[in-house]
mmCIF file of C-alpha atoms in Angstrom:
data_model
loop_
_atom_site.group_PDB
_atom_site.id
_atom_site.type_symbol
_atom_site.label_atom_id
_atom_site.label_comp_id
_atom_site.label_asym_id
_atom_site.label_seq_id
_atom_site.Cartn_x
_atom_site.Cartn_y
_atom_site.Cartn_z
ATOM 1 C CA MET A 1251 0.000 0.000 0.000
ATOM 2 C CA ARG A 1252 1.290 3.372 -0.950
ATOM 3 C CA VAL A 1253 0.774 6.396 1.308
ATOM 4 C CA SER A 1254 0.565 9.790 -0.325
ATOM 5 C CA THR A 1255 2.978 12.468 0.915
ATOM 6 C CA THR A 1256 0.108 14.794 1.739
ATOM 7 C CA SER A 1257 -1.375 12.343 4.250
ATOM 8 C CA LEU A 1258 2.007 11.431 5.859
ATOM 9 C CA PRO A 1259 2.150 14.580 8.011
ATOM 10 C CA THR A 1260 -1.431 13.941 9.079
ATOM 11 C CA ILE A 1261 -0.579 10.382 10.134
ATOM 12 C CA MET A 1262 2.508 11.567 12.064
ATOM 13 C CA LEU A 1263 0.501 14.222 13.891
ATOM 14 C CA THR A 1264 -2.136 11.648 14.815
ATOM 15 C CA PHE A 1265 0.477 9.293 16.329
ATOM 16 C CA ALA A 1266 2.133 12.180 18.167
ATOM 17 C CA ALA A 1267 -1.223 13.235 19.653
ATOM 18 C CA LEU A 1268 -1.917 9.668 20.760
ATOM 19 C CA GLY A 1269 1.525 9.454 22.376
ATOM 20 C CA ILE A 1270 1.084 12.717 24.271
ATOM 21 C CA GLY A 1271 -2.430 11.797 25.367
ATOM 22 C CA GLY A 1272 -1.263 8.427 26.647
ATOM 23 C CA CYS A 1273 1.249 10.065 29.059
ATOM 24 C CA GLN A 1274 -1.231 12.301 30.856
ATOM 25 C CA GLY A 1275 -2.424 9.763 33.429
ATOM 26 C CA ARG A 1276 0.992 8.207 34.060
ATOM 27 C CA VAL A 1277 3.145 9.209 37.055
ATOM 28 C CA MET A 1278 6.765 9.731 36.119
ATOM 29 C CA ALA A 1279 9.433 8.460 38.518
ATOM 30 C CA PRO A 1280 12.064 10.917 39.741
ATOM 31 C CA GLY A 1281 15.601 10.618 38.459
ATOM 32 C CA ALA A 1282 17.663 8.049 40.331
ATOM 33 C CA GLY A 1283 20.783 9.140 42.176
ATOM 34 C CA ARG A 1284 24.089 8.230 40.622
ATOM 35 C CA ALA A 1285 27.064 6.650 42.337
ATOM 36 C CA ASP A 1286 29.963 9.004 42.950
ATOM 37 C CA PRO A 1287 32.937 7.850 40.846
ATOM 38 C CA ILE A 1288 35.305 9.086 43.577
ATOM 39 C CA LEU A 1289 35.420 6.490 46.340
ATOM 40 C CA ARG A 1290 35.117 7.781 49.898
ATOM 41 C CA ASP A 1291 38.701 6.766 50.706
ATOM 42 C CA ASN A 1292 39.949 8.660 47.619
ATOM 43 C CA TYR A 1293 38.042 11.889 48.304
ATOM 44 C CA PRO A 1294 40.576 14.616 49.074
ATOM 45 C CA ALA A 1295 41.120 15.699 52.676
ATOM 46 C CA ILE A 1296 41.656 19.267 51.433
ATOM 47 C CA VAL A 1297 39.085 20.664 49.008
ATOM 48 C CA ALA A 1298 39.685 24.037 47.323
ATOM 49 C CA GLU A 1299 36.469 25.266 45.704
ATOM 50 C CA GLN A 1300 35.874 27.575 42.739
ATOM 51 C CA ASP A 1301 39.350 27.335 41.178
ATOM 52 C CA LEU A 1302 41.218 28.182 44.408
ATOM 53 C CA ASP A 1303 43.254 25.027 43.820
ATOM 54 C CA LYS A 1304 45.075 26.970 41.088
ATOM 55 C CA PHE A 1305 46.169 29.655 43.561
ATOM 56 C CA LEU A 1306 46.955 27.794 46.788
ATOM 57 C CA PHE A 1307 49.735 25.488 47.960
ATOM 58 C CA PHE A 1308 48.963 23.238 50.944
ATOM 59 C CA SER A 1309 51.758 21.746 53.062
ATOM 60 C CA GLU A 1310 51.616 18.548 55.111
ATOM 61 C CA PRO A 1311 48.828 18.797 57.719
ATOM 62 C CA LEU A 1312 49.626 18.372 61.396
ATOM 63 C CA VAL A 1313 47.014 16.179 63.102
ATOM 64 C CA VAL A 1314 47.091 15.831 66.887
ATOM 65 C CA VAL A 1315 44.976 13.147 68.539
ATOM 66 C CA GLY A 1316 45.166 12.354 72.244
ATOM 67 C CA PRO A 1317 43.431 9.584 74.189
ATOM 68 C CA ASP A 1318 41.145 12.021 76.009
ATOM 69 C CA GLN A 1319 41.429 15.018 73.701
ATOM 70 C CA PRO A 1320 39.469 15.897 70.566
ATOM 71 C CA MET A 1321 41.327 15.861 67.252
ATOM 72 C CA ARG A 1322 43.110 19.096 66.289
ATOM 73 C CA VAL A 1323 44.272 19.807 62.729
ATOM 74 C CA THR A 1324 46.616 22.513 61.428
ATOM 75 C CA VAL A 1325 47.117 22.940 57.671
ATOM 76 C CA PRO A 1326 49.801 25.304 56.373
ATOM 77 C CA VAL A 1327 48.691 27.136 53.227
ATOM 78 C CA ARG A 1328 50.452 29.586 50.952
ATOM 79 C CA LEU A 1329 49.009 31.809 48.250
ATOM 80 C CA ARG A 1330 50.787 31.544 44.876
ATOM 81 C CA SER A 1331 49.645 35.004 43.807
ATOM 82 C CA ASP A 1332 51.303 38.419 44.242
ATOM 83 C CA THR A 1333 47.976 39.861 45.381
ATOM 84 C CA GLU A 1334 46.289 39.228 48.747
ATOM 85 C CA VAL A 1335 43.138 37.097 48.633
ATOM 86 C CA SER A 1336 40.308 36.733 51.142
ATOM 87 C CA ALA A 1337 38.960 33.244 51.716
ATOM 88 C CA GLN A 1338 36.759 31.236 54.034
ATOM 89 C CA TYR A 1339 37.462 27.781 55.412
ATOM 90 C CA ARG A 1340 35.997 25.172 57.691
ATOM 91 C CA PHE A 1341 36.956 21.756 58.979
ATOM 92 C CA GLU A 1342 34.560 18.842 58.989
ATOM 93 C CA PHE A 1343 35.166 15.914 61.333
ATOM 94 C CA PHE A 1344 34.006 12.306 60.906
ATOM 95 C CA ASP A 1345 33.496 9.311 63.200
ATOM 96 C CA GLU A 1346 34.655 5.704 62.638
ATOM 97 C CA GLN A 1347 31.848 5.029 60.131
ATOM 98 C CA HIS A 1348 32.793 8.232 58.299
ATOM 99 C CA ARG A 1349 29.597 9.971 59.390
ATOM 100 C CA PRO A 1350 29.932 13.726 59.839
ATOM 101 C CA LEU A 1351 29.976 14.846 63.441
ATOM 102 C CA ARG A 1352 27.584 17.645 64.300
ATOM 103 C CA PRO A 1353 27.116 20.528 64.681
ATOM 104 C CA GLU A 1354 28.155 21.738 61.235
ATOM 105 C CA PRO A 1355 31.177 24.008 61.688
ATOM 106 C CA GLN A 1356 30.952 27.677 60.810
ATOM 107 C CA TRP A 1357 32.977 29.212 57.999
ATOM 108 C CA ARG A 1358 36.020 31.186 59.164
ATOM 109 C CA PHE A 1359 37.285 34.237 57.337
ATOM 110 C CA ILE A 1360 41.021 34.499 56.557
ATOM 111 C CA ARG A 1361 43.177 36.901 54.561
ATOM 112 C CA LEU A 1362 45.863 35.140 52.591
ATOM 113 C CA PRO A 1363 48.834 37.448 52.097
ATOM 114 C CA ALA A 1364 50.800 37.215 48.864
ATOM 115 C CA ARG A 1365 53.272 34.307 48.833
ATOM 116 C CA THR A 1366 53.305 34.006 52.644
ATOM 117 C CA GLN A 1367 52.433 30.854 54.583
ATOM 118 C CA VAL A 1368 49.523 31.018 57.044
ATOM 119 C CA PHE A 1369 47.825 28.293 59.060
ATOM 120 C CA MET A 1370 44.246 27.050 58.972
ATOM 121 C CA GLU A 1371 43.304 25.375 62.231
ATOM 122 C CA GLY A 1372 40.334 23.378 63.419
ATOM 123 C CA ALA A 1373 39.368 21.123 66.304
ATOM 124 C CA ALA A 1374 36.661 18.521 66.758
ATOM 125 C CA LEU A 1375 34.185 19.078 69.568
ATOM 126 C CA ASP A 1376 34.494 15.553 70.986
ATOM 127 C CA THR A 1377 36.799 12.542 70.985
ATOM 128 C CA ALA A 1378 34.687 10.551 68.463
ATOM 129 C CA ALA A 1379 36.482 12.242 65.523
ATOM 130 C CA VAL A 1380 38.844 9.922 63.655
ATOM 131 C CA ASP A 1381 39.018 11.711 60.284
ATOM 132 C CA TRP A 1382 38.752 15.251 58.929
ATOM 133 C CA ARG A 1383 38.309 17.370 55.809
ATOM 134 C CA LEU A 1384 39.249 21.016 55.135
ATOM 135 C CA ILE A 1385 37.119 23.001 52.691
ATOM 136 C CA VAL A 1386 38.389 26.360 51.396
ATOM 137 C CA ARG A 1387 36.356 28.754 49.252
ATOM 138 C CA PRO A 1388 36.600 32.389 48.125
ATOM 139 C CA ALA A 1389 35.237 34.797 50.739
ATOM 140 C CA ARG A 1390 31.570 35.703 50.399
#
């Protein structure tokens, strides 16, 4: 059977209308979450947001843990630029199951002088902390 070219658009529109009409009563499922390709153990301990990684050098962190003392972390950081930059940072602390300890720490403001090392410091609020993360972002 041969279909004329004048009726082909009509047929296509009819099928499109049937397809659209058939979706009206159907509930669409939300998008499923995706697995993070970066494994938890490979996620960086120091995260520099919004391209700050291009401007900052981080030295070896000093982590102090005592039997009856909360974890304390000091991270030396140096700005690679010739111009001072303002930033904010916070430390997050995690328990043995890598759950974040609460309360959520506040952001701290810091001025990073040109090419001079400064120290970002944080301390857990209790002795349950066994791991940490430093997040640095441009000042807001």
